[in-house]
C-alpha cells in the first residue's frame, strides 16, 4: 500500500511525511511544486529512503497526477498543497485561486477518475483527505463559542476564501460523485520547519538577527495554536478512522493573543540565547500597521475528533513553544537556507525593512 501526499515539502506536509515514515513502513509519493514555501531540505533525513518518492510538480497538472496515480496506485491522497500565507494573499490573490481552487479541482477530478476505476475492495477503502483551516469560518467576537464543524463558512481573506472554495469542492465531489473524502479544519500550527514569514518563526529569526519584531495593530488578535506534530497525528487518525464525508476540526485549546506569543518567544530566547547587551528581546517589539481585514479571533472546538476518534494533542503550548524555539536555535543552517533572495524581497515588500 502507498499514500499520495501533495505539498509534502512545505511546513506541515514535510512534518507529516517525516512522521508518517517514522510510524510505519507504508511508502509515500510526495508531489510538490516547490514554490518559495517548499523546500527539499525539509526532507533531507529521508533522502535516499526507498519508502519516499519525491516528484516536483503541480496538483493542477492533471496529466502528471493521473500518471502518478496510475503508476503508484495509492490507497489514499492527503492534500496539503496550497498557497498558505494570508499577507501574500492580500498582495497577490491570483496564485491562491490557481492552486487552492483550480488545483484542488484538478486533483479531485484526477482522484475521481482513478477511484472510479478501482476494484471494489480498493474503491471502498480509498480516501481523499483534504487539509484545511479554521480560517474558513471567519472571525469570532471575544465571548463567542469556539468554531464547531457546523459553523457557517464566512471567510474574510483571499486565502481563507480560496480554502473555503476548496472545501466546498471536496464536499461536492463526495455528495455528487461519492468520492470518499475527509476534511480537517485545523487552527494555527507552529513547530519545526515553519517558514519564517509566519508569526512565530518570523519573531524567532528577527529577534536573533537583532531586527524589529513587527506586531500588527494592537497585538490583541487571538489565534488557537497547535504544535505541528499534533496536527500530523490528528491527520493520521482521521485517515485511519474518520467517517467518510465528515469534517473534523483540529485544535489545541490554546487561544492566545499575538502579543503574548511574541513575549513568550522573547522570554524563551532571553533564557536560552540571551542578548549580548543583557537586555530583553522584548525591546525589539514594534507595533506596525494592521493587516487589512484582519480577523480578530479564531478558536477551535475540537470535541468531535476527541469524542469520535479519541484524538487529543500531546503537547501543551509551553512544551511545544520551548521545543520550537530550541529547534530554531539548533538549526541555523536551515534558517540560512530558506532566507533566499525571494525571502528578502518579501520582507522588503511587507515590512519595508530587511
Ligand atoms: P506551506 O506554505 O508551508 O506549504 C505548502 C506546500 O505546498 C509547499 O511545499 C509548496 O511548494 C506546495 N505547493 C504550493 N502550490 C502547489 C501546487 N500548485 N502543486 C503542488 N504543490 C504546491 O503551507 P503549510 O503551512 O504547510 O500548510 C499546508 C496545508 O495546511 C495548507 O493546505 C494550509 O491551508 C493548511 N493549514 C495550515 C495551517 C498553518 O497554520 N500553517 C493551519 C491549518 C491548515
Ligand atoms: P500568521 O502566522 O500569518 O497566521 P494567520 O494569519 O494565518 O493566522 O499570523 C498569525 C497572527 O500574527 C495573525 O493575527 C497576524 C499576526 N502577525 C503579526 O502581528 N506580525 C507579523 O509579522 C505576522 C507575520 C503576523
Short mmCIF file of N, CA and C in Angstrom, two decimals, residues 182-284:
data_model
loop_
_atom_site.label_atom_id
_atom_site.label_comp_id
_atom_site.label_asym_id
_atom_site.label_seq_id
_atom_site.Cartn_x
_atom_site.Cartn_y
_atom_site.Cartn_z
N UNK A 182 -12.54 13.11 3.29
CA UNK A 182 -12.47 13.54 4.69
C UNK A 182 -11.88 14.94 4.66
N UNK A 183 -12.36 15.82 5.53
CA UNK A 183 -11.78 17.17 5.58
C UNK A 183 -11.40 17.47 7.02
N UNK A 184 -10.20 18.04 7.20
CA UNK A 184 -9.81 18.52 8.53
C UNK A 184 -9.66 20.04 8.47
N UNK A 185 -10.20 20.72 9.47
CA UNK A 185 -10.05 22.18 9.58
C UNK A 185 -9.27 22.46 10.85
N UNK A 186 -8.03 22.85 10.68
CA UNK A 186 -7.13 22.98 11.83
C UNK A 186 -6.83 24.44 12.15
N UNK A 187 -6.50 24.67 13.40
CA UNK A 187 -6.10 26.01 13.84
C UNK A 187 -4.64 26.27 13.48
N UNK A 188 -4.10 27.42 13.91
CA UNK A 188 -2.72 27.79 13.57
C UNK A 188 -1.72 26.77 14.11
N UNK A 189 -0.86 26.32 13.22
CA UNK A 189 0.21 25.40 13.61
C UNK A 189 1.49 26.17 13.91
N UNK A 190 2.36 25.55 14.71
CA UNK A 190 3.72 26.07 14.90
C UNK A 190 4.62 24.87 15.17
N UNK A 191 5.93 25.07 14.97
CA UNK A 191 6.87 23.98 15.23
C UNK A 191 8.03 24.04 14.25
N UNK A 192 8.84 22.96 14.20
CA UNK A 192 9.99 22.90 13.30
C UNK A 192 9.59 23.05 11.83
N UNK A 193 10.48 23.57 11.03
CA UNK A 193 10.32 23.70 9.57
C UNK A 193 9.29 24.75 9.16
N UNK A 194 8.90 25.62 10.07
CA UNK A 194 7.90 26.64 9.75
C UNK A 194 8.58 27.80 9.04
N UNK A 195 8.10 28.15 7.89
CA UNK A 195 8.75 29.18 7.06
C UNK A 195 8.67 30.54 7.77
N UNK A 196 9.79 31.26 7.87
CA UNK A 196 9.81 32.47 8.70
C UNK A 196 9.16 33.71 8.06
N UNK A 197 7.99 33.49 7.47
CA UNK A 197 7.11 34.59 7.08
C UNK A 197 5.91 34.61 8.03
N UNK A 198 5.70 33.49 8.76
CA UNK A 198 4.59 33.36 9.69
C UNK A 198 5.02 33.84 11.07
N UNK A 199 4.03 34.17 11.90
CA UNK A 199 4.33 34.90 13.14
C UNK A 199 5.47 34.31 13.97
N UNK A 200 5.33 33.07 14.41
CA UNK A 200 6.29 32.55 15.40
C UNK A 200 7.71 32.43 14.83
N UNK A 201 7.91 31.78 13.68
CA UNK A 201 9.29 31.71 13.19
C UNK A 201 9.86 33.08 12.79
N UNK A 202 8.99 33.98 12.30
CA UNK A 202 9.48 35.32 11.95
C UNK A 202 10.03 36.03 13.20
N UNK A 203 9.31 35.88 14.31
CA UNK A 203 9.75 36.54 15.54
C UNK A 203 11.07 35.94 16.04
N UNK A 204 11.20 34.63 15.96
CA UNK A 204 12.45 33.99 16.43
C UNK A 204 13.63 34.46 15.56
N UNK A 205 13.42 34.39 14.26
CA UNK A 205 14.51 34.71 13.32
C UNK A 205 14.88 36.19 13.42
N UNK A 206 13.87 37.06 13.46
CA UNK A 206 14.15 38.50 13.57
C UNK A 206 14.83 38.84 14.89
N UNK A 207 14.36 38.23 15.98
CA UNK A 207 14.95 38.52 17.29
C UNK A 207 16.44 38.20 17.26
N UNK A 208 16.78 37.01 16.75
CA UNK A 208 18.17 36.59 16.75
C UNK A 208 19.03 37.46 15.83
N UNK A 209 18.39 38.02 14.79
CA UNK A 209 19.13 38.86 13.85
C UNK A 209 19.19 40.32 14.31
N UNK A 210 18.63 40.61 15.49
CA UNK A 210 18.67 41.99 16.00
C UNK A 210 17.69 42.91 15.30
N UNK A 211 16.71 42.33 14.61
CA UNK A 211 15.73 43.15 13.87
C UNK A 211 14.49 43.40 14.72
N UNK A 212 13.63 44.29 14.22
CA UNK A 212 12.40 44.59 14.97
C UNK A 212 11.43 43.41 14.87
N UNK A 213 10.54 43.32 15.85
CA UNK A 213 9.54 42.26 15.92
C UNK A 213 8.18 42.91 15.62
N UNK A 214 7.73 42.83 14.35
CA UNK A 214 6.56 43.61 13.92
C UNK A 214 5.24 43.00 14.35
N UNK A 215 4.58 43.67 15.29
CA UNK A 215 3.27 43.21 15.78
C UNK A 215 2.19 44.06 15.09
N UNK A 216 1.25 43.38 14.42
CA UNK A 216 0.23 44.10 13.67
C UNK A 216 -0.81 44.71 14.62
N UNK A 217 -1.18 45.96 14.36
CA UNK A 217 -2.26 46.61 15.13
C UNK A 217 -1.94 46.64 16.61
N UNK A 218 -2.93 46.25 17.43
CA UNK A 218 -2.72 46.29 18.89
C UNK A 218 -2.17 44.97 19.45
N UNK A 219 -1.98 43.98 18.57
CA UNK A 219 -1.41 42.71 19.02
C UNK A 219 -2.38 41.86 19.83
N UNK A 220 -3.65 42.26 19.88
CA UNK A 220 -4.62 41.53 20.70
C UNK A 220 -5.48 40.56 19.87
N UNK A 221 -5.09 40.32 18.63
CA UNK A 221 -5.80 39.30 17.84
C UNK A 221 -5.46 37.93 18.45
N UNK A 222 -6.46 37.08 18.47
CA UNK A 222 -6.30 35.78 19.13
C UNK A 222 -6.25 34.66 18.11
N UNK A 223 -5.27 33.77 18.27
CA UNK A 223 -5.18 32.56 17.47
C UNK A 223 -5.12 31.37 18.42
N UNK A 224 -5.46 30.19 17.89
CA UNK A 224 -5.54 28.98 18.70
C UNK A 224 -4.42 28.06 18.21
N UNK A 225 -3.34 27.94 19.01
CA UNK A 225 -2.10 27.36 18.48
C UNK A 225 -1.99 25.86 18.73
N UNK A 226 -1.54 25.14 17.71
CA UNK A 226 -1.37 23.69 17.82
C UNK A 226 0.04 23.31 17.33
N UNK A 227 0.72 22.50 18.11
CA UNK A 227 2.05 22.03 17.71
C UNK A 227 1.90 21.14 16.48
N UNK A 228 2.75 21.35 15.48
CA UNK A 228 2.56 20.71 14.18
C UNK A 228 2.50 19.18 14.26
N UNK A 229 3.28 18.59 15.17
CA UNK A 229 3.26 17.11 15.27
C UNK A 229 1.90 16.61 15.73
N UNK A 230 1.21 17.44 16.52
CA UNK A 230 -0.14 17.07 16.95
C UNK A 230 -1.12 17.14 15.77
N UNK A 231 -0.92 18.12 14.90
CA UNK A 231 -1.75 18.16 13.68
C UNK A 231 -1.50 16.90 12.85
N UNK A 232 -0.24 16.51 12.74
CA UNK A 232 0.09 15.31 11.95
C UNK A 232 -0.57 14.07 12.55
N UNK A 233 -0.56 13.96 13.87
CA UNK A 233 -1.17 12.77 14.49
C UNK A 233 -2.69 12.80 14.27
N UNK A 234 -3.28 13.98 14.28
CA UNK A 234 -4.72 14.08 14.03
C UNK A 234 -5.06 13.62 12.61
N UNK A 235 -4.24 14.02 11.65
CA UNK A 235 -4.49 13.63 10.26
C UNK A 235 -4.34 12.11 10.10
N UNK A 236 -3.32 11.56 10.72
CA UNK A 236 -3.16 10.10 10.64
C UNK A 236 -4.39 9.39 11.21
N UNK A 237 -4.88 9.93 12.32
CA UNK A 237 -6.04 9.32 12.97
C UNK A 237 -7.31 9.46 12.11
N UNK A 238 -7.51 10.62 11.52
CA UNK A 238 -8.70 10.83 10.68
C UNK A 238 -8.62 9.92 9.46
N UNK A 239 -7.44 9.79 8.90
CA UNK A 239 -7.26 8.92 7.74
C UNK A 239 -7.59 7.47 8.11
N UNK A 240 -7.20 7.10 9.30
CA UNK A 240 -7.39 5.72 9.75
C UNK A 240 -8.85 5.42 10.08
N UNK A 241 -9.54 6.36 10.73
CA UNK A 241 -10.85 6.01 11.30
C UNK A 241 -11.93 7.05 11.07
N UNK A 242 -11.62 8.14 10.37
CA UNK A 242 -12.64 9.17 10.16
C UNK A 242 -13.81 8.64 9.34
N UNK A 243 -14.99 9.15 9.61
CA UNK A 243 -16.17 8.73 8.87
C UNK A 243 -16.21 9.46 7.53
N UNK A 244 -16.41 8.70 6.46
CA UNK A 244 -16.38 9.26 5.11
C UNK A 244 -17.39 10.41 4.99
N UNK A 245 -16.94 11.49 4.35
CA UNK A 245 -17.81 12.64 4.12
C UNK A 245 -17.84 13.61 5.28
N UNK A 246 -17.13 13.25 6.38
CA UNK A 246 -17.19 14.11 7.57
C UNK A 246 -16.05 15.13 7.59
N UNK A 247 -16.30 16.18 8.37
CA UNK A 247 -15.30 17.20 8.63
C UNK A 247 -14.89 17.10 10.11
N UNK A 248 -13.60 17.24 10.37
CA UNK A 248 -13.13 17.23 11.76
C UNK A 248 -12.33 18.51 12.03
N UNK A 249 -12.75 19.24 13.06
CA UNK A 249 -11.97 20.40 13.50
C UNK A 249 -10.82 19.91 14.38
N UNK A 250 -9.65 20.48 14.17
CA UNK A 250 -8.46 20.08 14.92
C UNK A 250 -7.87 21.32 15.59
N UNK A 251 -7.71 21.26 16.89
CA UNK A 251 -7.16 22.42 17.59
C UNK A 251 -6.52 22.03 18.89
N UNK A 252 -5.81 22.99 19.48
CA UNK A 252 -5.01 22.68 20.66
C UNK A 252 -5.56 23.26 21.95
N UNK A 253 -6.75 23.88 21.90
CA UNK A 253 -7.31 24.54 23.09
C UNK A 253 -6.28 25.52 23.65
N UNK A 254 -5.64 26.24 22.78
CA UNK A 254 -4.57 27.17 23.18
C UNK A 254 -4.77 28.54 22.57
N UNK A 255 -5.81 29.21 22.99
CA UNK A 255 -6.08 30.55 22.47
C UNK A 255 -5.15 31.55 23.14
N UNK A 256 -4.47 32.34 22.31
CA UNK A 256 -3.58 33.35 22.89
C UNK A 256 -3.52 34.58 22.00
N UNK A 257 -3.49 35.78 22.62
CA UNK A 257 -3.27 36.99 21.83
C UNK A 257 -1.85 37.01 21.26
N UNK A 258 -1.72 37.60 20.09
CA UNK A 258 -0.41 37.61 19.42
C UNK A 258 0.69 38.19 20.30
N UNK A 259 0.36 39.26 21.02
CA UNK A 259 1.43 39.91 21.80
C UNK A 259 1.96 38.96 22.89
N UNK A 260 1.06 38.10 23.42
CA UNK A 260 1.53 37.12 24.41
C UNK A 260 2.48 36.10 23.78
N UNK A 261 2.14 35.73 22.54
CA UNK A 261 3.02 34.79 21.82
C UNK A 261 4.40 35.41 21.64
N UNK A 262 4.42 36.66 21.21
CA UNK A 262 5.70 37.32 20.93
C UNK A 262 6.50 37.45 22.23
N UNK A 263 5.81 37.81 23.31
CA UNK A 263 6.53 37.95 24.60
C UNK A 263 7.04 36.59 25.10
N UNK A 264 6.28 35.53 24.84
CA UNK A 264 6.74 34.20 25.25
C UNK A 264 8.00 33.81 24.47
N UNK A 265 8.00 34.09 23.17
CA UNK A 265 9.19 33.80 22.35
C UNK A 265 10.38 34.59 22.89
N UNK A 266 10.16 35.86 23.21
CA UNK A 266 11.25 36.70 23.74
C UNK A 266 11.78 36.13 25.06
N UNK A 267 10.86 35.71 25.93
CA UNK A 267 11.28 35.20 27.25
C UNK A 267 12.13 33.93 27.08
N UNK A 268 11.71 33.07 26.14
CA UNK A 268 12.48 31.83 25.92
C UNK A 268 13.87 32.15 25.35
N UNK A 269 13.90 33.11 24.43
CA UNK A 269 15.21 33.49 23.87
C UNK A 269 16.08 34.16 24.93
N UNK A 270 15.45 34.96 25.80
CA UNK A 270 16.22 35.59 26.90
C UNK A 270 16.89 34.52 27.76
N UNK A 271 16.17 33.40 27.91
CA UNK A 271 16.70 32.31 28.73
C UNK A 271 17.75 31.48 27.97
N UNK A 272 17.41 31.14 26.74
CA UNK A 272 18.23 30.16 26.00
C UNK A 272 19.38 30.80 25.22
N UNK A 273 19.21 32.03 24.77
CA UNK A 273 20.25 32.71 23.96
C UNK A 273 20.20 34.21 24.29
N UNK A 274 20.61 34.58 25.55
CA UNK A 274 20.46 35.99 25.96
C UNK A 274 21.18 36.95 25.02
N UNK A 275 20.61 38.13 24.87
CA UNK A 275 21.27 39.17 24.07
C UNK A 275 22.59 39.55 24.70
N UNK A 276 23.57 39.90 23.88
CA UNK A 276 24.90 40.19 24.43
C UNK A 276 24.89 41.45 25.30
N UNK A 277 23.91 42.37 25.08
CA UNK A 277 23.88 43.59 25.89
C UNK A 277 23.09 43.40 27.20
N UNK A 278 22.59 42.17 27.41
CA UNK A 278 21.89 41.89 28.66
C UNK A 278 20.44 42.34 28.68
N UNK A 279 19.99 43.06 27.63
CA UNK A 279 18.60 43.50 27.58
C UNK A 279 17.71 42.38 27.06
N UNK A 280 16.39 42.55 27.30
CA UNK A 280 15.45 41.54 26.82
C UNK A 280 15.15 41.76 25.33
N UNK A 281 14.83 40.65 24.66
CA UNK A 281 14.42 40.75 23.25
C UNK A 281 13.11 41.53 23.10
N UNK A 282 12.36 41.68 24.21
CA UNK A 282 11.09 42.45 24.11
C UNK A 282 11.37 43.88 23.66
N UNK A 283 12.59 44.35 23.85
CA UNK A 283 12.92 45.71 23.41
C UNK A 283 12.81 45.85 21.88
N UNK A 284 12.82 44.74 21.19
CA UNK A 284 12.75 44.80 19.71
C UNK A 284 11.31 44.82 19.19
#
